[in-house]
CSV table of C-alpha atoms in Angstrom, one decimal:
chain,number,residue,atom,x,y,z
A,1328,MET,CA,-10.3,44.2,50.4
A,1329,GLY,CA,-6.7,45.0,49.0
A,1330,LYS,CA,-4.9,42.7,46.8
A,1331,VAL,CA,-2.1,42.0,49.4
A,1332,LYS,CA,-4.6,41.6,52.5
A,1333,GLN,CA,-6.4,39.3,50.3
A,1334,ALA,CA,-3.4,37.1,48.8
A,1335,ILE,CA,-2.4,36.8,53.0
A,1336,GLN,CA,-5.7,35.9,53.9
A,1337,GLU,CA,-5.4,33.3,51.1
A,1338,VAL,CA,-2.0,31.9,52.9
A,1339,GLU,CA,-3.7,31.8,56.3
A,1340,GLU,CA,-6.8,29.6,55.0
A,1341,GLU,CA,-4.4,27.1,53.2
A,1342,VAL,CA,-2.4,27.1,56.6
A,1343,VAL,CA,-5.7,26.2,58.6
A,1344,SER,CA,-6.9,23.7,56.2
A,1345,LEU,CA,-3.4,21.9,55.9
A,1346,VAL,CA,-3.5,21.9,59.8
A,1347,LYS,CA,-6.9,20.2,60.0
A,1348,GLU,CA,-5.6,17.7,57.9
A,1349,GLY,CA,-3.0,16.8,60.0
A,1350,HIS,CA,0.1,18.4,58.0
A,1351,ALA,CA,3.3,19.1,59.8
A,1352,LEU,CA,4.7,22.6,59.6
A,1353,ARG,CA,7.7,21.4,57.0
A,1354,GLY,CA,5.3,19.5,54.9
A,1355,ILE,CA,2.8,22.7,54.7
A,1356,GLN,CA,5.8,24.7,53.7
A,1357,ARG,CA,6.8,22.1,50.8
A,1358,ILE,CA,3.2,21.8,49.9
A,1359,LEU,CA,2.4,25.5,49.5
A,1360,GLY,CA,6.3,26.2,48.0
A,1361,ASP,CA,5.6,23.6,45.2
A,1362,ASN,CA,1.9,24.5,44.6
A,1363,ALA,CA,0.8,26.4,41.4
A,1364,HIS,CA,-0.5,28.9,44.1
A,1365,SER,CA,2.7,30.5,44.5
A,1366,GLN,CA,3.2,31.2,40.8
A,1367,GLU,CA,-0.2,33.4,41.5
A,1368,ASN,CA,0.4,34.2,45.0
A,1369,PRO,CA,4.2,35.0,46.1
A,1370,TYR,CA,3.0,34.4,50.1
A,1371,MET,CA,2.2,31.2,49.4
A,1372,SER,CA,6.1,30.5,49.6
A,1373,ASP,CA,6.8,32.8,52.4
A,1374,THR,CA,8.0,30.4,55.2
A,1375,LEU,CA,8.1,32.8,57.7
A,1376,LEU,CA,4.3,34.0,56.9
A,1377,ILE,CA,3.3,30.3,56.9
A,1378,GLU,CA,5.2,29.5,60.1
A,1379,LYS,CA,3.1,32.3,61.7
A,1380,TYR,CA,-0.3,31.0,60.3
A,1381,PHE,CA,0.8,27.4,61.3
A,1382,ASN,CA,1.4,28.2,65.1
A,1383,LYS,CA,-1.9,30.1,65.1
A,1384,ALA,CA,-3.8,27.5,63.9
A,1385,VAL,CA,-2.3,24.7,66.0
A,1386,TRP,CA,-3.1,26.9,69.0
A,1387,GLU,CA,-6.5,27.8,68.1
A,1388,ARG,CA,-6.9,23.6,67.4
A,1389,ASP,CA,-5.4,22.7,71.2
A,1390,ASN,CA,-7.2,25.2,72.9
A,1391,GLU,CA,-10.3,25.4,71.3
A,1392,GLU,CA,-10.5,29.0,71.0
A,1393,GLU,CA,-9.3,32.1,68.8
A,1394,TYR,CA,-5.9,33.2,69.0
A,1395,HIS,CA,-5.4,37.1,70.1
A,1396,GLU,CA,-2.1,38.3,69.0
A,1397,GLN,CA,-0.2,40.4,71.8
A,1398,GLU,CA,0.5,43.7,70.4
C-alpha cells in the first residue's frame, strides 16, 4: 500500500474510533489536529477529510451497514 493511501486509512481508522467513543465532529478535528500524529501524518489535520470520514462513520453507525459512496 502506498504511503499516502496508508496515511489516509489511518485518518479513517482514528475517526471511526473517536465516533465510536461518542465524539462530535469539531472535537475529533481538534483531537486529531492537536495530536502528535499530525506531525507524522499531515492528513490528520485535514478538516475536510476528517469530516468525510466522520459522516461515513456516523452513517454506518446509524444504519448498521456499510456506506457505499455514489460515483
